[in-house]
Short mmCIF file of C-alpha atoms in Angstrom, two decimals:
data_model
loop_
_atom_site.label_atom_id
_atom_site.label_comp_id
_atom_site.label_asym_id
_atom_site.label_seq_id
_atom_site.Cartn_x
_atom_site.Cartn_y
_atom_site.Cartn_z
CA MET A 1 -153.92 -27.07 -222.41
CA SER A 2 -152.67 -26.82 -218.86
CA TRP A 3 -153.56 -30.42 -218.36
CA ARG A 4 -151.55 -31.57 -221.32
CA ARG A 5 -148.65 -29.38 -220.40
CA GLY A 6 -148.54 -30.44 -216.85
CA GLY A 7 -149.01 -34.09 -217.77
CA GLY A 8 -145.31 -34.91 -218.19
CA ALA A 9 -144.35 -35.87 -214.60
CA ASP A 10 -147.91 -36.55 -213.60
CA GLY A 11 -148.35 -38.93 -216.52
CA VAL A 12 -145.31 -40.90 -215.54
CA ALA A 13 -146.53 -41.16 -211.94
CA ARG A 14 -149.95 -42.28 -213.03
CA ARG A 15 -148.45 -44.93 -215.29
CA TRP A 16 -146.41 -46.31 -212.37
CA VAL A 17 -149.51 -46.38 -210.19
CA LEU A 18 -151.37 -48.23 -212.91
CA LEU A 19 -148.52 -50.72 -213.34
CA LEU A 20 -148.34 -51.27 -209.57
CA CYS A 21 -152.08 -51.93 -209.44
CA VAL A 22 -151.93 -54.41 -212.29
CA GLY A 23 -148.91 -56.10 -210.73
CA SER A 24 -150.63 -56.33 -207.34
CA PHE A 25 -153.71 -57.78 -209.00
CA CYS A 26 -151.64 -60.45 -210.77
CA LEU A 27 -149.80 -61.32 -207.59
CA GLY A 28 -153.11 -61.54 -205.80
CA LEU A 29 -154.40 -63.98 -208.43
CA LEU A 30 -151.31 -66.12 -208.14
CA PHE A 31 -151.52 -66.15 -204.35
CA THR A 32 -155.23 -66.94 -204.42
CA ASN A 33 -154.74 -69.79 -206.90
CA ARG A 34 -151.97 -71.20 -204.77
CA MET A 35 -154.17 -71.10 -201.68
CA TRP A 36 -157.11 -72.79 -203.36
CA THR A 37 -155.20 -75.46 -205.27
CA LEU A 38 -156.22 -78.93 -203.95
CA PRO A 39 -153.31 -80.77 -202.33
CA GLU A 40 -152.19 -84.18 -203.41
CA ALA A 41 -154.10 -87.16 -202.00
CA SER A 42 -151.09 -88.17 -199.94
CA GLU A 43 -151.12 -84.76 -198.24
CA VAL A 44 -154.73 -84.95 -197.10
CA ALA A 45 -155.34 -85.94 -193.48
CA VAL A 46 -157.56 -88.95 -192.88
CA PRO A 47 -160.47 -87.00 -191.33
CA ASN A 48 -160.55 -84.61 -194.37
CA GLU A 49 -160.47 -87.58 -196.71
CA ARG A 50 -163.44 -89.09 -194.97
CA ARG A 51 -165.36 -85.80 -195.15
CA GLY A 52 -164.50 -85.58 -198.85
CA LYS A 53 -165.89 -89.07 -199.45
CA GLU A 54 -169.03 -88.18 -197.55
CA SER A 55 -169.48 -85.10 -199.77
CA GLU A 56 -169.03 -87.20 -202.89
CA LEU A 57 -171.63 -89.69 -201.70
CA LYS A 58 -174.08 -86.88 -200.98
CA ALA A 59 -173.58 -85.65 -204.56
CA GLY A 60 -175.11 -88.94 -205.77
CA ASP A 61 -172.25 -90.24 -207.89
CA CYS A 62 -173.07 -93.95 -208.34
CA SER A 63 -169.60 -94.85 -209.58
CA ILE A 64 -168.10 -93.32 -206.49
CA ARG A 65 -170.46 -95.40 -204.36
CA LYS A 66 -169.18 -98.58 -206.00
CA VAL A 67 -165.57 -97.63 -205.41
CA GLN A 68 -166.44 -96.71 -201.84
CA GLY A 69 -167.92 -100.17 -201.34
CA LYS A 70 -164.68 -101.77 -202.48
CA HIS A 71 -162.71 -99.62 -200.08
CA ASP A 72 -165.01 -100.65 -197.21
CA TYR A 73 -164.49 -104.33 -198.04
CA SER A 74 -160.74 -103.83 -197.96
CA ASP A 75 -161.10 -102.12 -194.60
CA MET A 76 -163.07 -105.12 -193.32
CA LEU A 77 -160.28 -107.45 -194.40
CA HIS A 78 -157.79 -105.20 -192.69
CA ILE A 79 -159.86 -105.25 -189.48
CA SER A 80 -160.07 -109.06 -189.66
CA ASP A 81 -156.28 -109.30 -189.97
CA THR A 82 -155.91 -106.89 -187.07
CA HIS A 83 -158.24 -109.02 -184.93
CA HIS A 84 -156.23 -112.15 -185.75
CA ASN A 85 -152.99 -110.37 -184.87
CA ALA A 86 -154.55 -109.20 -181.60
CA GLN A 87 -155.49 -112.78 -180.69
CA THR A 88 -151.96 -113.95 -181.46
CA LEU A 89 -150.58 -111.12 -179.34
CA ASP A 90 -152.89 -112.05 -176.45
CA LYS A 91 -151.65 -115.65 -176.57
CA THR A 92 -148.04 -114.47 -176.61
CA ILE A 93 -148.69 -112.20 -173.63
CA ALA A 94 -150.31 -115.09 -171.73
CA ASN A 95 -147.24 -117.26 -172.34
CA LEU A 96 -144.94 -114.47 -171.21
CA GLU A 97 -147.03 -113.99 -168.06
CA THR A 98 -146.65 -117.70 -167.30
CA GLU A 99 -142.88 -117.49 -167.67
CA LEU A 100 -142.83 -114.32 -165.57
CA SER A 101 -144.85 -116.07 -162.88
CA ALA A 102 -142.38 -118.95 -162.88
CA ALA A 103 -139.49 -116.54 -162.53
CA ARG A 104 -141.23 -114.74 -159.66
CA THR A 105 -141.85 -118.02 -157.85
CA LEU A 106 -138.22 -119.02 -158.21
CA GLN A 107 -137.09 -115.59 -157.02
CA ASP A 108 -139.38 -115.78 -153.98
CA SER A 109 -137.95 -119.21 -153.16
CA PHE A 110 -134.40 -117.87 -153.25
CA LEU A 111 -135.23 -114.75 -151.23
CA ASN A 112 -137.12 -116.67 -148.56
CA GLY A 113 -134.61 -119.48 -148.34
CA SER A 114 -137.15 -122.20 -149.17
CA PRO A 115 -135.99 -125.33 -151.00
CA VAL A 116 -136.17 -125.37 -154.76
CA SER A 117 -137.27 -128.59 -156.44
CA GLU A 118 -134.72 -130.51 -158.47
CA GLU A 119 -137.28 -130.73 -161.28
CA TYR A 120 -137.26 -126.94 -161.51
CA LYS A 121 -133.47 -126.74 -161.59
CA ALA A 122 -133.41 -129.27 -164.40
CA SER A 123 -136.14 -127.50 -166.35
CA GLU A 124 -134.15 -124.25 -166.40
CA SER A 125 -131.59 -125.74 -168.77
CA THR A 126 -134.04 -127.56 -171.03
CA VAL A 127 -137.25 -126.76 -172.87
CA ARG A 128 -140.21 -127.54 -170.64
CA ARG A 129 -142.30 -130.44 -171.90
CA LYS A 130 -146.07 -130.50 -171.85
CA TYR A 131 -147.94 -132.64 -169.31
CA LEU A 132 -151.57 -133.60 -169.09
CA MET A 133 -152.02 -132.93 -165.39
CA VAL A 134 -150.26 -132.31 -162.11
CA ILE A 135 -151.90 -134.01 -159.12
CA GLY A 136 -151.02 -132.37 -155.83
CA ILE A 137 -151.97 -134.42 -152.77
CA ASN A 138 -152.50 -132.08 -149.84
CA THR A 139 -150.85 -133.54 -146.74
CA ALA A 140 -149.61 -132.56 -143.28
CA PHE A 141 -146.58 -133.35 -141.10
CA SER A 142 -148.63 -135.75 -138.99
CA SER A 143 -149.98 -137.71 -141.98
CA ARG A 144 -147.11 -140.10 -142.66
CA LYS A 145 -149.39 -143.15 -142.36
CA ARG A 146 -151.90 -141.65 -144.76
CA ARG A 147 -149.16 -141.04 -147.31
CA ASP A 148 -147.93 -144.62 -146.99
CA SER A 149 -151.49 -145.92 -147.44
CA ILE A 150 -151.76 -143.96 -150.68
CA ARG A 151 -148.37 -145.21 -151.86
CA ASN A 152 -149.56 -148.75 -151.21
CA THR A 153 -152.81 -148.32 -153.15
CA TRP A 154 -153.51 -145.87 -155.98
CA MET A 155 -150.25 -143.89 -156.31
CA PRO A 156 -147.62 -145.59 -158.52
CA GLN A 157 -144.12 -145.90 -157.08
CA GLY A 158 -140.54 -145.96 -158.37
CA GLU A 159 -140.08 -146.70 -162.06
CA MET A 160 -143.82 -146.95 -162.58
CA ARG A 161 -144.27 -143.36 -161.44
CA LYS A 162 -141.46 -142.18 -163.73
CA LYS A 163 -143.03 -144.08 -166.61
CA LEU A 164 -146.35 -142.42 -165.82
CA GLU A 165 -144.69 -139.01 -166.09
CA GLU A 166 -142.79 -139.75 -169.29
CA GLU A 167 -145.42 -141.70 -171.22
CA LYS A 168 -148.72 -140.36 -169.89
CA GLY A 169 -147.71 -136.86 -168.85
CA ILE A 170 -149.03 -137.23 -165.30
CA ILE A 171 -147.16 -135.76 -162.33
CA ILE A 172 -148.13 -136.83 -158.77
CA ARG A 173 -146.65 -135.24 -155.66
CA PHE A 174 -147.48 -134.85 -151.98
CA VAL A 175 -147.77 -131.14 -151.27
CA ILE A 176 -146.42 -129.71 -148.02
CA GLY A 177 -144.83 -126.51 -146.72
CA HIS A 178 -142.53 -126.05 -143.75
CA SER A 179 -142.93 -125.59 -140.02
CA ALA A 180 -143.00 -122.26 -138.22
CA ILE A 181 -139.39 -122.94 -137.24
CA SER A 182 -137.91 -123.84 -140.60
CA GLY A 183 -135.42 -126.69 -140.43
CA GLY A 184 -136.93 -128.20 -137.28
CA ILE A 185 -137.43 -131.88 -136.57
CA VAL A 186 -140.64 -132.20 -138.63
CA ASP A 187 -138.97 -130.57 -141.62
CA ARG A 188 -136.04 -132.96 -141.36
CA ALA A 189 -138.46 -135.88 -141.18
CA ILE A 190 -140.11 -134.78 -144.44
CA GLU A 191 -136.70 -134.36 -146.06
CA ALA A 192 -135.76 -137.91 -145.09
CA GLU A 193 -139.08 -139.25 -146.39
CA ASP A 194 -138.63 -137.33 -149.64
CA LYS A 195 -135.12 -138.69 -150.01
CA LYS A 196 -136.54 -142.19 -149.77
CA HIS A 197 -139.54 -141.77 -152.11
CA GLY A 198 -138.86 -138.60 -154.11
CA ASP A 199 -142.55 -137.73 -154.27
CA PHE A 200 -142.86 -134.37 -152.48
CA MET A 201 -143.50 -130.82 -153.68
CA ARG A 202 -142.19 -128.43 -151.02
CA LEU A 203 -143.91 -125.06 -150.75
CA ASP A 204 -142.82 -121.72 -149.38
CA HIS A 205 -145.67 -121.86 -146.88
CA VAL A 206 -146.02 -122.27 -143.11
CA GLU A 207 -148.21 -125.29 -142.38
CA GLY A 208 -151.37 -124.87 -140.29
CA TYR A 209 -155.01 -125.94 -140.47
CA LEU A 210 -156.24 -122.34 -140.65
CA GLU A 211 -153.83 -121.63 -143.51
CA LEU A 212 -155.23 -124.08 -146.06
CA SER A 213 -156.42 -121.31 -148.38
CA GLY A 214 -152.92 -119.84 -148.49
CA LYS A 215 -151.46 -123.29 -149.07
CA THR A 216 -153.82 -123.94 -151.98
CA ARG A 217 -152.91 -120.59 -153.52
CA THR A 218 -149.20 -121.30 -153.16
CA TYR A 219 -149.63 -124.83 -154.53
CA PHE A 220 -151.10 -123.62 -157.82
CA ALA A 221 -148.51 -120.86 -158.16
CA THR A 222 -145.66 -123.33 -157.53
CA ALA A 223 -147.06 -126.10 -159.71
CA VAL A 224 -147.57 -123.86 -162.74
CA ALA A 225 -143.98 -122.65 -162.32
CA LEU A 226 -142.57 -126.20 -162.12
CA TRP A 227 -144.58 -127.95 -164.84
CA ASP A 228 -146.38 -126.85 -167.99
CA ALA A 229 -149.59 -128.87 -167.79
CA ASP A 230 -153.12 -128.67 -169.17
CA PHE A 231 -154.65 -129.21 -165.72
CA TYR A 232 -153.67 -128.81 -162.09
CA VAL A 233 -155.47 -131.03 -159.59
CA LYS A 234 -155.75 -130.75 -155.83
CA VAL A 235 -156.78 -133.82 -153.81
CA ASP A 236 -156.80 -134.59 -150.08
CA ASP A 237 -154.69 -137.43 -148.65
CA ASP A 238 -157.74 -139.38 -147.44
CA VAL A 239 -159.38 -139.76 -150.87
CA HIS A 240 -159.09 -142.73 -153.24
CA VAL A 241 -158.33 -141.78 -156.85
CA ASN A 242 -158.50 -143.74 -160.10
CA ILE A 243 -155.88 -141.89 -162.14
CA ALA A 244 -156.83 -143.19 -165.60
CA MET A 245 -160.48 -142.24 -165.13
CA LEU A 246 -159.47 -138.81 -163.85
CA GLY A 247 -157.28 -138.35 -166.94
CA ASN A 248 -160.13 -139.40 -169.23
CA ILE A 249 -162.49 -136.91 -167.62
CA LEU A 250 -160.06 -134.00 -167.86
CA SER A 251 -158.94 -134.78 -171.41
CA LYS A 252 -162.51 -134.23 -172.64
CA HIS A 253 -162.13 -130.56 -171.72
CA ILE A 254 -158.58 -130.02 -172.90
CA LEU A 255 -159.54 -127.57 -175.67
CA LYS A 256 -161.41 -125.27 -173.31
CA PRO A 257 -159.28 -122.36 -172.08
CA ARG A 258 -160.73 -121.77 -168.60
CA VAL A 259 -162.41 -124.69 -166.85
CA TYR A 260 -163.04 -125.47 -163.19
CA ILE A 261 -163.97 -129.13 -162.68
CA GLY A 262 -165.28 -130.83 -159.57
CA CYS A 263 -168.41 -131.71 -157.64
CA MET A 264 -170.12 -128.35 -157.39
CA LYS A 265 -172.02 -127.45 -154.23
CA SER A 266 -173.52 -124.44 -152.50
CA GLY A 267 -173.50 -125.08 -148.77
CA PRO A 268 -174.78 -122.80 -146.02
CA VAL A 269 -172.63 -119.98 -144.67
CA LEU A 270 -172.13 -120.93 -141.02
CA SER A 271 -172.11 -118.05 -138.55
CA ASP A 272 -171.97 -120.11 -135.33
CA LYS A 273 -168.44 -120.09 -133.88
CA ASP A 274 -168.93 -123.46 -132.21
CA VAL A 275 -169.56 -125.46 -135.40
CA ARG A 276 -167.14 -126.93 -137.89
CA TYR A 277 -166.51 -124.88 -141.04
CA TYR A 278 -167.50 -121.67 -139.25
CA GLU A 279 -167.12 -118.67 -141.54
CA PRO A 280 -165.69 -115.63 -139.69
CA GLU A 281 -166.61 -113.41 -142.64
CA HIS A 282 -170.17 -114.68 -142.87
CA TRP A 283 -171.51 -111.11 -142.99
CA LYS A 284 -170.03 -110.68 -146.47
CA PHE A 285 -172.44 -113.27 -147.83
CA GLY A 286 -175.64 -111.49 -146.78
CA GLU A 287 -178.17 -112.35 -144.12
CA VAL A 288 -178.00 -115.34 -141.77
CA GLY A 289 -179.12 -118.48 -143.57
CA ASN A 290 -177.65 -117.55 -146.95
CA LYS A 291 -175.60 -119.97 -149.03
CA TYR A 292 -172.22 -119.74 -150.70
CA PHE A 293 -171.86 -119.30 -154.44
CA ARG A 294 -171.28 -122.49 -156.44
CA HIS A 295 -167.85 -123.99 -155.88
CA ALA A 296 -166.20 -127.40 -156.03
CA THR A 297 -166.00 -129.52 -152.92
CA GLY A 298 -162.50 -129.50 -151.46
CA GLN A 299 -161.76 -133.25 -151.59
CA LEU A 300 -160.79 -133.09 -155.28
CA TYR A 301 -160.99 -130.49 -158.02
CA ALA A 302 -159.07 -129.42 -161.11
CA ILE A 303 -158.44 -126.16 -162.91
CA SER A 304 -156.97 -125.48 -166.34
CA LYS A 305 -153.60 -123.86 -166.95
CA ASP A 306 -154.95 -120.36 -167.62
CA LEU A 307 -156.66 -120.31 -164.23
CA ALA A 308 -153.59 -121.62 -162.39
CA THR A 309 -151.55 -118.92 -164.13
CA TYR A 310 -154.10 -116.29 -163.09
CA ILE A 311 -153.79 -117.41 -159.46
CA SER A 312 -150.00 -117.34 -159.70
CA ILE A 313 -149.89 -113.82 -161.11
CA ASN A 314 -152.45 -112.42 -158.66
CA LYS A 315 -151.61 -114.50 -155.58
CA HIS A 316 -150.70 -111.48 -153.45
CA VAL A 317 -154.15 -109.87 -153.82
CA LEU A 318 -156.45 -112.92 -153.76
CA HIS A 319 -158.50 -112.95 -150.56
CA LYS A 320 -158.32 -116.02 -148.30
CA TYR A 321 -161.50 -117.26 -146.62
CA ILE A 322 -161.29 -119.75 -143.79
CA ASN A 323 -162.44 -122.64 -146.04
CA GLU A 324 -160.05 -123.26 -148.91
CA ASP A 325 -162.68 -124.59 -151.33
CA VAL A 326 -164.69 -121.39 -150.80
CA SER A 327 -161.54 -119.34 -151.38
CA LEU A 328 -160.85 -121.00 -154.72
CA GLY A 329 -164.46 -120.53 -155.77
CA SER A 330 -164.28 -116.83 -154.87
CA TRP A 331 -161.12 -116.35 -156.95
CA LEU A 332 -162.86 -117.74 -160.03
CA ILE A 333 -166.48 -116.63 -159.61
CA GLY A 334 -165.92 -113.24 -161.26
CA LEU A 335 -163.95 -114.61 -164.22
CA ASP A 336 -165.11 -116.01 -167.55
CA VAL A 337 -164.84 -119.59 -166.30
CA GLU A 338 -166.83 -122.70 -167.17
CA HIS A 339 -167.88 -124.58 -164.03
CA ILE A 340 -168.15 -128.31 -164.75
CA ASP A 341 -170.03 -130.46 -162.26
CA ASP A 342 -168.92 -134.10 -162.62
CA ARG A 343 -170.23 -136.51 -159.99
CA ARG A 344 -167.64 -139.14 -160.87
CA LEU A 345 -165.27 -137.01 -158.81
CA CYS A 346 -167.17 -137.54 -155.56
CA CYS A 347 -168.44 -141.12 -155.37
CA GLY A 348 -169.08 -142.73 -152.01
CA THR A 349 -167.07 -145.63 -150.61
CA PRO A 350 -168.37 -149.21 -151.12
CA PRO A 351 -170.99 -150.18 -151.96
CA ASP A 352 -171.51 -146.96 -153.99
CA CYS A 353 -168.27 -146.93 -156.00
CA GLU A 354 -168.32 -150.75 -156.18
CA TRP A 355 -171.76 -150.88 -157.81
CA LYS A 356 -170.80 -148.16 -160.26
CA ALA A 357 -167.59 -149.99 -161.19
CA GLN A 358 -169.54 -153.20 -161.81
CA ALA A 359 -171.93 -151.26 -164.05
CA GLY A 360 -169.00 -149.97 -166.11
CA ASN A 361 -169.18 -146.45 -164.70
CA THR A 362 -165.88 -146.34 -162.79
CA CYS A 363 -165.48 -143.47 -160.36
CA ALA A 364 -162.52 -141.10 -160.47
CA ALA A 365 -162.57 -140.36 -156.72
CA SER A 366 -164.23 -141.97 -153.71
CA PHE A 367 -164.69 -140.81 -150.11
CA ASP A 368 -167.25 -140.52 -147.32
CA TRP A 369 -169.18 -137.25 -147.18
CA LYS A 370 -169.72 -137.56 -143.44
CA CYS A 371 -165.96 -137.63 -142.85
CA SER A 372 -164.98 -135.27 -145.69
CA GLY A 373 -162.75 -138.11 -146.83
CA ILE A 374 -162.49 -141.87 -146.30
CA CYS A 375 -163.38 -142.51 -142.67
CA ASN A 376 -160.27 -143.91 -140.94
CA SER A 377 -158.54 -143.88 -144.30
CA VAL A 378 -155.32 -145.54 -143.13
CA GLN A 379 -157.31 -148.66 -142.21
CA ASN A 380 -160.03 -148.45 -144.88
CA ILE A 381 -158.43 -147.18 -148.06
CA TRP A 382 -157.14 -150.62 -149.02
CA GLY A 383 -160.70 -152.00 -148.94
CA VAL A 384 -161.89 -149.15 -151.13
CA HIS A 385 -159.02 -149.76 -153.51
CA LYS A 386 -159.74 -153.48 -153.72
CA LYS A 387 -163.42 -153.00 -154.59
CA CYS A 388 -163.40 -149.75 -156.56
CA SER A 389 -160.00 -149.60 -158.27
CA GLU A 390 -159.84 -149.39 -162.06
CA GLY A 391 -156.78 -151.72 -162.01
CA GLU A 392 -153.18 -151.09 -163.10
CA LYS A 393 -153.90 -152.19 -166.66
CA ALA A 394 -156.34 -149.29 -167.12
CA LEU A 395 -153.59 -146.78 -166.43
CA LEU A 396 -151.03 -148.51 -168.65
CA THR A 397 -153.40 -148.73 -171.62
CA ALA A 398 -155.01 -145.31 -171.18
CA SER A 399 -154.71 -142.90 -174.10
CA PHE A 400 -155.37 -139.28 -173.29
#
């Protein structure tokens, strides 16, 4: 009885407690359902999606496996497209690096007060055309007679040289820097000679026999800035060249991105100070009696545009050995480069090149190994030209 009587207020309180419990339970269910509801597919992070797919595959659902296969194939196509885009981007970057290198070379010329070629000034206002090759003939201030002997034999002059550039895409220039005292008498002599013939490429480089590696490096950097060519050739001014044959040889490799073409050799590293071609850094090549790595002989060699661009971009950090052909070989030995050994680029003087010409195997370059060029070239180059030349008609009819 007491319980019933006293149940008025107590009963109300107990009912509220019961209602609060039920309400809390319902809210708890709602909250729990909200927490465990799977989000939309678009809200799932990629790693969770992958884990979900892995779980489905483990469950053994065959239909899911088929769908997964289709998704993988689509991913493969996407990866293929990405790879193609990456290749296109790499090519674009390479072209931009070439233009940047050209701009740097021009800027250096302005800052250092060195002369800028008229060809470069003209090319700034027009789209640069594509050439097959640039032939740079390495020469010195004292080699005026050698240059004239080349002009009188294998190097076209005047309108013929312009026609060679326009129709065959072949640029030929004598390559020279400046004296230690810029603007001196020897510099003025070169300027007068260039005014007469118009066949010089002036470099921002101080001339000197022990600076040939630096000159070679500057030549490639300057040439790739001036002309957009497939190949850049360096040749000494006491070597006889058949231009059409050289063009034919290089054109066979035009589709290869990084090629280094010449007569490859591996001579001894000379540690005796009293001998020619002494190597001051001989210790870097191992023990006494070791040989150099394979590299092209310095009389004539060619490199493709990508390699010339590489040299231009990295010219400030490329090490210079005393021998310039060794230096070039060292710059390329660690790169993905194809070394091409072609003995038509290092024939001997008559009777060697003469016999080969008669047999239909015309040489591209001829010189005497014992002289590292044509012995007494000023007097003898005409005889080599007469017996070993391919003839003017070969150059006019050549198709590269």
